[in-house]
mmCIF file of N, CA and C in Angstrom:
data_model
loop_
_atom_site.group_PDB
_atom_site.id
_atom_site.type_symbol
_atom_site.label_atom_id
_atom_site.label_comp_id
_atom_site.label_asym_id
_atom_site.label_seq_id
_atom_site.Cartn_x
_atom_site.Cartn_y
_atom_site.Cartn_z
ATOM 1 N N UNK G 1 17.927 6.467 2.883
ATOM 2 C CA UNK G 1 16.645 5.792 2.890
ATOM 3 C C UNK G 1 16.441 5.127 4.240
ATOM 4 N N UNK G 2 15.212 5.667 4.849
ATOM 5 C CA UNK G 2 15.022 4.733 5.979
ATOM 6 C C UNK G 2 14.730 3.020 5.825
ATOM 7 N N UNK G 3 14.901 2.347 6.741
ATOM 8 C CA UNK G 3 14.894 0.962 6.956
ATOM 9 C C UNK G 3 13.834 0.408 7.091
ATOM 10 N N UNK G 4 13.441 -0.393 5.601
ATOM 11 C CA UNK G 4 12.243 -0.803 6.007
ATOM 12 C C UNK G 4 12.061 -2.621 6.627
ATOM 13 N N UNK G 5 11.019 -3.157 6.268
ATOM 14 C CA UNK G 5 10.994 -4.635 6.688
ATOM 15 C C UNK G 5 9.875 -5.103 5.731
ATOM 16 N N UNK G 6 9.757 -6.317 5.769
ATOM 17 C CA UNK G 6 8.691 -6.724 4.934
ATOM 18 C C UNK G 6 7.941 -7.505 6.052
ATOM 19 N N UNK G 7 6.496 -6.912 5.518
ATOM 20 C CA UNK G 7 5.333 -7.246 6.829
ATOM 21 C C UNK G 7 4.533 -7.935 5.197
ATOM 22 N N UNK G 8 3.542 -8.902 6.507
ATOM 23 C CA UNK G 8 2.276 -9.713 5.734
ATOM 24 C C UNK G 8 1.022 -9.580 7.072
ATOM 25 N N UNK G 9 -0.262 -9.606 6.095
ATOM 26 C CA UNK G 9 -1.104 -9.332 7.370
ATOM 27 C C UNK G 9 -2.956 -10.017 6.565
ATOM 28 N N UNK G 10 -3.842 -10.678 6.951
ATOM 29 C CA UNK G 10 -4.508 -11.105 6.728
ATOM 30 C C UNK G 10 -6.037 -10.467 6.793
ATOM 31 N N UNK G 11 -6.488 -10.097 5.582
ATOM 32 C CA UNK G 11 -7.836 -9.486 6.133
ATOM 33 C C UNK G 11 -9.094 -10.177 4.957
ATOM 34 N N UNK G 12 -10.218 -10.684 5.762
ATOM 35 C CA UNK G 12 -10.831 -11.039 4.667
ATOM 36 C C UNK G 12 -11.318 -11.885 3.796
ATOM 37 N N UNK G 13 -10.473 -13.095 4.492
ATOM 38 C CA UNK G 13 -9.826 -14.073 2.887
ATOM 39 C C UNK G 13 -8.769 -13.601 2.186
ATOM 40 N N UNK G 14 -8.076 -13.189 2.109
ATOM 41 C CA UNK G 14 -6.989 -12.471 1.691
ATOM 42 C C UNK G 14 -5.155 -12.363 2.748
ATOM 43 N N UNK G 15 -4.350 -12.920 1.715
ATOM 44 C CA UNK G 15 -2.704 -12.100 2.828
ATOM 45 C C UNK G 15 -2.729 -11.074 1.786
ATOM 46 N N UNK G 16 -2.069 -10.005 2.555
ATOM 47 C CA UNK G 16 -1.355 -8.950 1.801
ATOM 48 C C UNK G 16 -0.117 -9.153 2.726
ATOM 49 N N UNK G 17 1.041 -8.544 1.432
ATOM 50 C CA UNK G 17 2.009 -8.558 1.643
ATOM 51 C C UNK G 17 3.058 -6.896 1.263
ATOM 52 N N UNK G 18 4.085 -6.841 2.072
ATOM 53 C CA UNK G 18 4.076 -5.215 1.672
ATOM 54 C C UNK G 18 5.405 -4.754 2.234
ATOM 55 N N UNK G 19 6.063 -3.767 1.864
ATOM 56 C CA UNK G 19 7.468 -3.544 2.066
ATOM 57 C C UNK G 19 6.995 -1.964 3.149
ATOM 58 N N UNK G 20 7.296 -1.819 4.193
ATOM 59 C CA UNK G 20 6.766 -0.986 5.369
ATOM 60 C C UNK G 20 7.876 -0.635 6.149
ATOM 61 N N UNK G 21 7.967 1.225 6.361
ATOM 62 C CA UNK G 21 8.536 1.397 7.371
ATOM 63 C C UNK G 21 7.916 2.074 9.027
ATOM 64 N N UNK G 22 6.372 1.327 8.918
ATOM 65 C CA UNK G 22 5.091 1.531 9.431
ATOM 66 C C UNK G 22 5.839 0.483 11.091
ATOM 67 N N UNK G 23 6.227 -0.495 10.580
ATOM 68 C CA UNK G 23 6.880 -1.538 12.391
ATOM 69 C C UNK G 23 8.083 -1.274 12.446
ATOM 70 N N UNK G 24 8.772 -0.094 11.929
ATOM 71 C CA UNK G 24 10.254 -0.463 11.971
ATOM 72 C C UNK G 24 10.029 1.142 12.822
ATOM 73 N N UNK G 25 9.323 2.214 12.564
ATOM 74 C CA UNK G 25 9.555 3.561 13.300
ATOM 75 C C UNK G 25 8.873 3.386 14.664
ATOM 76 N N UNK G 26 9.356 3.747 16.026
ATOM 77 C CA UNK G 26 8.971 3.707 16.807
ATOM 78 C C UNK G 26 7.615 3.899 17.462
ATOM 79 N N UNK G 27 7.420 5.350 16.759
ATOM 80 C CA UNK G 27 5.929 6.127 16.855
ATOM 81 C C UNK G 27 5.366 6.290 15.395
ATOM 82 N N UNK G 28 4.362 6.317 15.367
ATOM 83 C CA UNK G 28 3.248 6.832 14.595
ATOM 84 C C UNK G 28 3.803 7.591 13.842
ATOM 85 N N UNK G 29 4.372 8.061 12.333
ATOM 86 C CA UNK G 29 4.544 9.893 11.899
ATOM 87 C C UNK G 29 2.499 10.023 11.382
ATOM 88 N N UNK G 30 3.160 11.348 11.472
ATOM 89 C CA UNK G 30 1.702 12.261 10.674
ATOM 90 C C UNK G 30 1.222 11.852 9.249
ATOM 91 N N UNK G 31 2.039 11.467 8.831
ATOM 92 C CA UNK G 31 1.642 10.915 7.321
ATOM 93 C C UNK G 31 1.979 9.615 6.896
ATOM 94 N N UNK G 32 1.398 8.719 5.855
ATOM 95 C CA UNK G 32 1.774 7.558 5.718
ATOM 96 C C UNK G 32 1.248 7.451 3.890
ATOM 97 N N UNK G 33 2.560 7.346 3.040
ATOM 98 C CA UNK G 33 1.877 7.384 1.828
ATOM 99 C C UNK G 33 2.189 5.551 1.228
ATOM 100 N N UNK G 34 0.880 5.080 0.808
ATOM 101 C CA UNK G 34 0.385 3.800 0.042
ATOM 102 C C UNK G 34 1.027 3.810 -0.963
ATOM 103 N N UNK G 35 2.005 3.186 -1.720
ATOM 104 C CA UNK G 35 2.970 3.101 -2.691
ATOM 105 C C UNK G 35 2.248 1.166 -3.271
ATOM 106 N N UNK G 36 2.054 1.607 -4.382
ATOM 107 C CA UNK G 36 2.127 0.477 -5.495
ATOM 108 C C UNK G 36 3.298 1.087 -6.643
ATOM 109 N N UNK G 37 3.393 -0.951 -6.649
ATOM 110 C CA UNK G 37 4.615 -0.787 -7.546
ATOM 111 C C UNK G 37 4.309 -1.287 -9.368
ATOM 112 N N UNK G 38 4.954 -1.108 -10.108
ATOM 113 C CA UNK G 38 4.319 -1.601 -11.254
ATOM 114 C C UNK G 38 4.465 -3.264 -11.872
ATOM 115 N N UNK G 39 3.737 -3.643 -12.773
ATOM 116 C CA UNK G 39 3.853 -5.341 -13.556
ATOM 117 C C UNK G 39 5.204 -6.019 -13.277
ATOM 118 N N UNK G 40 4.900 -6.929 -12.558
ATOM 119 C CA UNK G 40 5.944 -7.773 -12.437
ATOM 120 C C UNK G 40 7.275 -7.143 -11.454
ATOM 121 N N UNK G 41 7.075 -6.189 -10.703
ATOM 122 C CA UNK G 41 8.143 -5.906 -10.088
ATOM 123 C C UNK G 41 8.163 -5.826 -8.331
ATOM 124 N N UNK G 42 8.421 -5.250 -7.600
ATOM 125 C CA UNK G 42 8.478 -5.632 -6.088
ATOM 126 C C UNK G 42 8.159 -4.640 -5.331
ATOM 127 N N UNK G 43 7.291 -4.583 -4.126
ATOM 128 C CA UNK G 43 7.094 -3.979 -3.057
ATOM 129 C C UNK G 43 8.225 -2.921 -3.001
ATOM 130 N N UNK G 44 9.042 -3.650 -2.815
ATOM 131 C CA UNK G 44 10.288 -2.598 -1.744
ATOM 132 C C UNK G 44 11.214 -1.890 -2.803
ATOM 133 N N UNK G 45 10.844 -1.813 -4.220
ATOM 134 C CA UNK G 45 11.531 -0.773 -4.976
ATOM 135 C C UNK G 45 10.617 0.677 -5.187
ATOM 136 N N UNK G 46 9.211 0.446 -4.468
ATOM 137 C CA UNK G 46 8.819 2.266 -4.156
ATOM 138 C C UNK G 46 9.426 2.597 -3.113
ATOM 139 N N UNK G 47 10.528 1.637 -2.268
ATOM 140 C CA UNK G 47 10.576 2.732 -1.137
ATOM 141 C C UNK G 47 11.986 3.495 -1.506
ATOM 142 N N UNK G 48 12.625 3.038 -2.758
ATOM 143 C CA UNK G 48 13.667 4.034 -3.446
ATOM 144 C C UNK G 48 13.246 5.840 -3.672
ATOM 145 N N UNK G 49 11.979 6.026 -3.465
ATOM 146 C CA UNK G 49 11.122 6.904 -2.984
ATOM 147 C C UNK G 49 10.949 7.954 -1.907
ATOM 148 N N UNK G 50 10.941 7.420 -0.697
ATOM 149 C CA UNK G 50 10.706 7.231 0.323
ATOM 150 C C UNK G 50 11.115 8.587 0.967
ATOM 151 N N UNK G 51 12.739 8.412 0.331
ATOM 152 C CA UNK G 51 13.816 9.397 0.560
ATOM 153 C C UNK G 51 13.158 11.061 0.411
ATOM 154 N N UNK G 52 12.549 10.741 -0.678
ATOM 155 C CA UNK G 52 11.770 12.413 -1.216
ATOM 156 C C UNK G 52 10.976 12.839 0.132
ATOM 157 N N UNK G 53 10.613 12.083 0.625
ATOM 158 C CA UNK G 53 9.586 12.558 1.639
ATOM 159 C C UNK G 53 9.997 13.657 3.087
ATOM 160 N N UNK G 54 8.972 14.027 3.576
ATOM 161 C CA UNK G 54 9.599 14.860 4.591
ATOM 162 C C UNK G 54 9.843 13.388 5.854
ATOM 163 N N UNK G 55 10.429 14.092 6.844
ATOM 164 C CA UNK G 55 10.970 13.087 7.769
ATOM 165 C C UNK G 55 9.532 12.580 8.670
ATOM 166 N N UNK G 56 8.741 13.375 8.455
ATOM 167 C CA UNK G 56 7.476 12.934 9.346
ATOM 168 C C UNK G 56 6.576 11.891 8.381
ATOM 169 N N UNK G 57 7.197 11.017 7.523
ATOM 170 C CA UNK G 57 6.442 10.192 6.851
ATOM 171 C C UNK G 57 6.875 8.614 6.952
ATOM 172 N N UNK G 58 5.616 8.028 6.771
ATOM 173 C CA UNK G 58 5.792 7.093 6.942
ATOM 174 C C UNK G 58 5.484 6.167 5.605
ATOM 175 N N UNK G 59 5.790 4.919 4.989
ATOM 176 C CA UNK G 59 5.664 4.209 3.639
ATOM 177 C C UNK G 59 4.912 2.370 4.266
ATOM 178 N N UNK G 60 3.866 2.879 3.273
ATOM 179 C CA UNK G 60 3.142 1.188 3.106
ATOM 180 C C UNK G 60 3.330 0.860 1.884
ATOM 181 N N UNK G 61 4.373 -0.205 1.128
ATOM 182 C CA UNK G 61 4.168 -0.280 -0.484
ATOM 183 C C UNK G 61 3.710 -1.863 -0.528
ATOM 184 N N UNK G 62 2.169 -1.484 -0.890
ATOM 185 C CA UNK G 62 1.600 -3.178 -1.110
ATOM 186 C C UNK G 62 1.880 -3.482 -2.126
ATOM 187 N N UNK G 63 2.280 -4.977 -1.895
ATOM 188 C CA UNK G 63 2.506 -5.836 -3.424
ATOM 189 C C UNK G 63 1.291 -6.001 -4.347
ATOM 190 N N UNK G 64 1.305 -5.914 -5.420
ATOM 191 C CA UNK G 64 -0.232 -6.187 -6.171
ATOM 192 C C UNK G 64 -0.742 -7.784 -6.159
ATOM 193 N N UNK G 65 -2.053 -7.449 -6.080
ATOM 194 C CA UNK G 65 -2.376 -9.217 -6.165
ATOM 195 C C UNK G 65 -1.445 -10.052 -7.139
ATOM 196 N N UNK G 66 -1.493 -11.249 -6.951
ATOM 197 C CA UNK G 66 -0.433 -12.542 -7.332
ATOM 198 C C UNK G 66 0.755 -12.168 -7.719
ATOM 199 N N UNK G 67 1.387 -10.836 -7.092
ATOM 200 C CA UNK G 67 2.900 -10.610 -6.913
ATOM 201 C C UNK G 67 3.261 -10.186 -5.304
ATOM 202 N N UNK G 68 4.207 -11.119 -4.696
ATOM 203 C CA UNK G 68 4.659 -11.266 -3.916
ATOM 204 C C UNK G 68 3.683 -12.288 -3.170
ATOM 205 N N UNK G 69 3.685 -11.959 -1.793
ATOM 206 C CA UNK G 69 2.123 -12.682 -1.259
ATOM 207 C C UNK G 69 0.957 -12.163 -1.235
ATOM 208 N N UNK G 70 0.665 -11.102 -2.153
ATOM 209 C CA UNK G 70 -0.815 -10.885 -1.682
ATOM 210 C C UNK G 70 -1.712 -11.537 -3.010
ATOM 211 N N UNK G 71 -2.190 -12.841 -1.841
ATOM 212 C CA UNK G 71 -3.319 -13.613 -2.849
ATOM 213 C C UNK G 71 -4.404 -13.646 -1.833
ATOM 214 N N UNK G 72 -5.226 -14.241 -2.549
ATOM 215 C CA UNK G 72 -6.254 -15.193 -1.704
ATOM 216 C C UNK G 72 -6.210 -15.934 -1.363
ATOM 217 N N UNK G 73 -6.989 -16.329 -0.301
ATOM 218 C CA UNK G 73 -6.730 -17.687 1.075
ATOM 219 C C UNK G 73 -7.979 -18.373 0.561
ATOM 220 N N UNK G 74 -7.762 -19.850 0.484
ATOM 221 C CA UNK G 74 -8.511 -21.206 0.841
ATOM 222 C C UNK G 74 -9.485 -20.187 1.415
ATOM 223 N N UNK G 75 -10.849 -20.642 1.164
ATOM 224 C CA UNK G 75 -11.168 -21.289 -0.014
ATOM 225 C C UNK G 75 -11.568 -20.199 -1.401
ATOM 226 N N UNK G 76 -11.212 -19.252 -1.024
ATOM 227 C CA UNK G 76 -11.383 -18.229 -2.023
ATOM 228 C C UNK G 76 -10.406 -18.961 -3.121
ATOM 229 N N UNK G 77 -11.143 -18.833 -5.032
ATOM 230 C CA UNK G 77 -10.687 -19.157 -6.003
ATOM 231 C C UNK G 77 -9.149 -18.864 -5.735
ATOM 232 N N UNK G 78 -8.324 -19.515 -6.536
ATOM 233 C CA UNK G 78 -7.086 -18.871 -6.597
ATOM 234 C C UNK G 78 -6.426 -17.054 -7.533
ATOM 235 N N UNK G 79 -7.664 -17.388 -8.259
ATOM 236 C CA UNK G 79 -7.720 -16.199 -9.389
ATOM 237 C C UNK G 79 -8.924 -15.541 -9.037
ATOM 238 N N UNK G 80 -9.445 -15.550 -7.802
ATOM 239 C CA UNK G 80 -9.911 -14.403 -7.124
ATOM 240 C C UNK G 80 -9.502 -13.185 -7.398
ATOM 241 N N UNK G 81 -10.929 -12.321 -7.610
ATOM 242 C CA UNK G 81 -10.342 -10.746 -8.099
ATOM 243 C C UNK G 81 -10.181 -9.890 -6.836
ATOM 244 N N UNK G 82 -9.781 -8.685 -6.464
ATOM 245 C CA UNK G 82 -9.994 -8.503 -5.097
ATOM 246 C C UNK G 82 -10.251 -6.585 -5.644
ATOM 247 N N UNK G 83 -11.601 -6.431 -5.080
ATOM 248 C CA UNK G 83 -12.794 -5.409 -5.126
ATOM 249 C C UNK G 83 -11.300 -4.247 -4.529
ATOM 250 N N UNK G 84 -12.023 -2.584 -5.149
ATOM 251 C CA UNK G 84 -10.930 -1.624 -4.318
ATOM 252 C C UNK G 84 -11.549 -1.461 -2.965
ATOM 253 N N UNK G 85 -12.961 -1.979 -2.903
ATOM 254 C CA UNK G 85 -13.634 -1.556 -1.474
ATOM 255 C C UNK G 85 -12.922 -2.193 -0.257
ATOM 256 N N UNK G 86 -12.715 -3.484 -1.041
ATOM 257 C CA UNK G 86 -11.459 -4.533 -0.238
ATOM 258 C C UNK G 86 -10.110 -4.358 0.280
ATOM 259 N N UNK G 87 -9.660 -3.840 -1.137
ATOM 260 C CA UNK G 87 -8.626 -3.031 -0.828
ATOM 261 C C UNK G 87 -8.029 -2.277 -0.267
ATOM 262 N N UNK G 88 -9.680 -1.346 -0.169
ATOM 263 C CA UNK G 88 -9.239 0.144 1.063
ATOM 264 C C UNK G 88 -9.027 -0.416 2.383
ATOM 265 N N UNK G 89 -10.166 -1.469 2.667
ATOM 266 C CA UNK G 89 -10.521 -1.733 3.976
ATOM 267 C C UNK G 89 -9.710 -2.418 4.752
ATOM 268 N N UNK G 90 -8.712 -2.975 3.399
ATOM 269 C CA UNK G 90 -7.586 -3.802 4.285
ATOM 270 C C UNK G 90 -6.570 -2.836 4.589
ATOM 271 N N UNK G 91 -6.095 -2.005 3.654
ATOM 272 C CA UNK G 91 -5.086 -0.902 3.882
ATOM 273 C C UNK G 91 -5.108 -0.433 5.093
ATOM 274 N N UNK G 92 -6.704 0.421 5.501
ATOM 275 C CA UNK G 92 -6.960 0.823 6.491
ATOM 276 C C UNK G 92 -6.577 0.083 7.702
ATOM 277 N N UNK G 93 -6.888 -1.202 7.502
ATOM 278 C CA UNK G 93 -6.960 -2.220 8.979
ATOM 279 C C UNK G 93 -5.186 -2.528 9.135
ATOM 280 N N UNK G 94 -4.501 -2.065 8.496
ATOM 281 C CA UNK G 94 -3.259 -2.510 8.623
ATOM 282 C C UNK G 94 -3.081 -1.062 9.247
ATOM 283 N N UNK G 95 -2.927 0.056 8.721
ATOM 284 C CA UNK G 95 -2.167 1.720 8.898
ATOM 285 C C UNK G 95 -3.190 2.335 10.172
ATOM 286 N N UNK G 96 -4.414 1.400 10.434
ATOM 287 C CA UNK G 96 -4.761 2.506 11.917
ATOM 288 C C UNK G 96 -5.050 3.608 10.945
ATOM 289 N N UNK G 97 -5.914 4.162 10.313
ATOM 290 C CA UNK G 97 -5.989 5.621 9.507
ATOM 291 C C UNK G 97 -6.772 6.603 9.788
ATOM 292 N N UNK G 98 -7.135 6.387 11.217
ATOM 293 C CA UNK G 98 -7.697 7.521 12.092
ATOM 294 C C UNK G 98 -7.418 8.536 12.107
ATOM 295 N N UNK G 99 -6.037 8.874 12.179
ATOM 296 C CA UNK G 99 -5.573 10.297 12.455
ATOM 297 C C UNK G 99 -4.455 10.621 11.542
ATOM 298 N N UNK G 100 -4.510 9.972 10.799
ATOM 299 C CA UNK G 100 -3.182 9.876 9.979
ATOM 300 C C UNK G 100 -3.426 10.514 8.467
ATOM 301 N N UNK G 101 -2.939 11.012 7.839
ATOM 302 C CA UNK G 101 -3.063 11.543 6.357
ATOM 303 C C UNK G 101 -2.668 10.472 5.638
ATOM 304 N N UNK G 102 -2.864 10.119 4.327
ATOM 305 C CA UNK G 102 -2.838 9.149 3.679
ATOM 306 C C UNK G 102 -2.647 9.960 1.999
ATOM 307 N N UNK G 103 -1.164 9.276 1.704
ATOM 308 C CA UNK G 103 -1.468 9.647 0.304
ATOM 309 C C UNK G 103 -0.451 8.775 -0.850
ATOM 310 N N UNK G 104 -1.155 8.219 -1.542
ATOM 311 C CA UNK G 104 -1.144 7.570 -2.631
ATOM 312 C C UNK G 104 0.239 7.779 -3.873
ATOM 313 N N UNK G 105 0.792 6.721 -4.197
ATOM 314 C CA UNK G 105 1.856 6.683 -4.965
ATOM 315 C C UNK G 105 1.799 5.918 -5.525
ATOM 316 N N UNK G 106 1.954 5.647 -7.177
ATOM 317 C CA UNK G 106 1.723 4.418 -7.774
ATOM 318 C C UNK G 106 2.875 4.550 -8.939
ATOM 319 N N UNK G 107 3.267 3.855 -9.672
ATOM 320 C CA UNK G 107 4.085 3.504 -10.563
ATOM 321 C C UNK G 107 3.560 2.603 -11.634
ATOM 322 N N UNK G 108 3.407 2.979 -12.860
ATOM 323 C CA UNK G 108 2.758 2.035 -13.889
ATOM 324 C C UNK G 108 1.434 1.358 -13.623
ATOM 325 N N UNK G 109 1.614 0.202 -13.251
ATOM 326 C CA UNK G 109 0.218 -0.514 -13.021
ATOM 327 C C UNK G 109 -0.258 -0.208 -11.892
ATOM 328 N N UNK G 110 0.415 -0.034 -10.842
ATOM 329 C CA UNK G 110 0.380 0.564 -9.817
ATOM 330 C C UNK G 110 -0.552 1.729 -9.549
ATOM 331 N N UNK G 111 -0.040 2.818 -10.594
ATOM 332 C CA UNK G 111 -0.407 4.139 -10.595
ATOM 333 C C UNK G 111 -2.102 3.752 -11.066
ATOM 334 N N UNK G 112 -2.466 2.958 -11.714
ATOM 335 C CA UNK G 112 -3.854 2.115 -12.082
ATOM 336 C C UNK G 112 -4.573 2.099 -11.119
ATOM 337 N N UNK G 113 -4.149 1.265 -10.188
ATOM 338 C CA UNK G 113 -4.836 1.046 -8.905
ATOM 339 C C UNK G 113 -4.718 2.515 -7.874
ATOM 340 N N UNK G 114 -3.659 3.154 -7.944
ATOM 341 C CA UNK G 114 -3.867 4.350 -6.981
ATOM 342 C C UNK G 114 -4.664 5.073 -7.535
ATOM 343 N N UNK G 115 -4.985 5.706 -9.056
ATOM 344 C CA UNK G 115 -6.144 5.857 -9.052
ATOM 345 C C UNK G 115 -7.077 5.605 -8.923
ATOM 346 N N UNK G 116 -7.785 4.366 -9.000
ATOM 347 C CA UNK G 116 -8.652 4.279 -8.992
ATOM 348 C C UNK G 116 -9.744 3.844 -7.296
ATOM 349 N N UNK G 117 -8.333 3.908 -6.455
ATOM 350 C CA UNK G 117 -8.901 4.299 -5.241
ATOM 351 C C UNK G 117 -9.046 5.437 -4.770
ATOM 352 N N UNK G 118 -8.144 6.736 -5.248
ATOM 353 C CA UNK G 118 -8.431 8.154 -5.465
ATOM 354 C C UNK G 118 -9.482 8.081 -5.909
ATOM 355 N N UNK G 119 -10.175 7.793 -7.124
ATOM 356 C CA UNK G 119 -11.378 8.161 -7.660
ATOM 357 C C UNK G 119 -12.826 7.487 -6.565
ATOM 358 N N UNK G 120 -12.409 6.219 -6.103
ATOM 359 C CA UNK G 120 -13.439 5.907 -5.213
ATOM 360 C C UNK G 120 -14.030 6.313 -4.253
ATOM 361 N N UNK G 121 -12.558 6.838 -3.226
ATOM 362 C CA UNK G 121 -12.560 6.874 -2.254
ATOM 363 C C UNK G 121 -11.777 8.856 -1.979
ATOM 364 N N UNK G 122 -11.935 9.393 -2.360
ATOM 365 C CA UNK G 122 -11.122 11.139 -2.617
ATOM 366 C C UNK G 122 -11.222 11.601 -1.365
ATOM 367 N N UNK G 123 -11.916 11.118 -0.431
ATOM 368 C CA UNK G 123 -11.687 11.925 0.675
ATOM 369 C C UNK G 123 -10.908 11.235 2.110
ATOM 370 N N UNK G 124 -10.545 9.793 1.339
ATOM 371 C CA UNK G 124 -9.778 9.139 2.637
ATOM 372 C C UNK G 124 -7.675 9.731 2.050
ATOM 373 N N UNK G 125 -7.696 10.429 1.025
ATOM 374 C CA UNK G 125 -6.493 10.816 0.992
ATOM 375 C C UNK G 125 -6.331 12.166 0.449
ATOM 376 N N UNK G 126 -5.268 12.880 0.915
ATOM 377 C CA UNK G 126 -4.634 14.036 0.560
ATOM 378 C C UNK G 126 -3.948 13.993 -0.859
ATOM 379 N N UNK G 127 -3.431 13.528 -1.585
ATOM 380 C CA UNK G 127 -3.434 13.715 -2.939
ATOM 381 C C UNK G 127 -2.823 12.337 -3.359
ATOM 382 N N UNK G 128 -2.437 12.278 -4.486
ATOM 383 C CA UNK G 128 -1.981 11.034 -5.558
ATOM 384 C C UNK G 128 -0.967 11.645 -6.075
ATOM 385 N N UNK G 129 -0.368 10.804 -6.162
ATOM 386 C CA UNK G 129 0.845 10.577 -7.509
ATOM 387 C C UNK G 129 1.143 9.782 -8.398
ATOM 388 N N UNK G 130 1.249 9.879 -9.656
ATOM 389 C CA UNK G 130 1.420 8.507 -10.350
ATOM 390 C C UNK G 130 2.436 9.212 -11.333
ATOM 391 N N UNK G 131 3.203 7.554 -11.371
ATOM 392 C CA UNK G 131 4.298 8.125 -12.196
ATOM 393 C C UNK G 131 4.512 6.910 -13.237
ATOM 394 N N UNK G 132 4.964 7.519 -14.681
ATOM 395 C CA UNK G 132 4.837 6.455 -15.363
ATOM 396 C C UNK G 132 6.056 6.230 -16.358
#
């Protein structure tokens, strides 16, 4: 398994927080797949994952709202809901997703939310996975 780190990054009103081997690889790879993890559990156990991948990939696994740090910032409610339009836009602003393929991995609750940014959004990624 490659080496990841845990990054936090602010967009919005919002931290997200996320288990990434996006600052730890030198260059850019060609692909970068979005990993949610399921209820109550942690960022950095999709990147037990990771391994499956070809070597030209790269892993973003965001924590779900009010697990780990990704909440809302003062003065946003604390039980602020956070929109998938939000969602995408922060993903994006973190991964640079210009040139990059993007594809989706979710686990339980997880797999919830990767669909349902697949369904929003179908043409900012190359396929989904959900596993349950």
């Amino acid at each position: 398994m490659k080496i990841g780190e845990y990054v936090e990054w602010e967009y919005r009103g919002w931290r997200f927080g996320a288990w990434s081997t996006l600052g730890v690889e030198k260059e850019r790879k060609s692909k970068v797949v979005v990993a949610f993890h399921g209820f109550d559990r942690h960022a950095d156990e999709m990147g037990s994952f990771e391994p499956l991948y070809d070597l030209d990939t790269q892993m973003l696994s965001v924590s779900l709202v009010h697990h780990g740090s990704s909440i809302p910032l003062a003065p946003l409610d604390k039980r602020a809901a956070l929109s998938p339009e939000l969602l995408m836009e922060a993903i994006e602003s973190y991964i640079d997703s210009a040139e990059t393929k993007i594809e989706l991995l979710g686990y339980s609750m997880g797999g919830r939310i990767a669909l349902t940014l697949f369904e929003r959004f179908p043409e900012k990624f190359s396929r989904v996975i959900v596993l349950a």
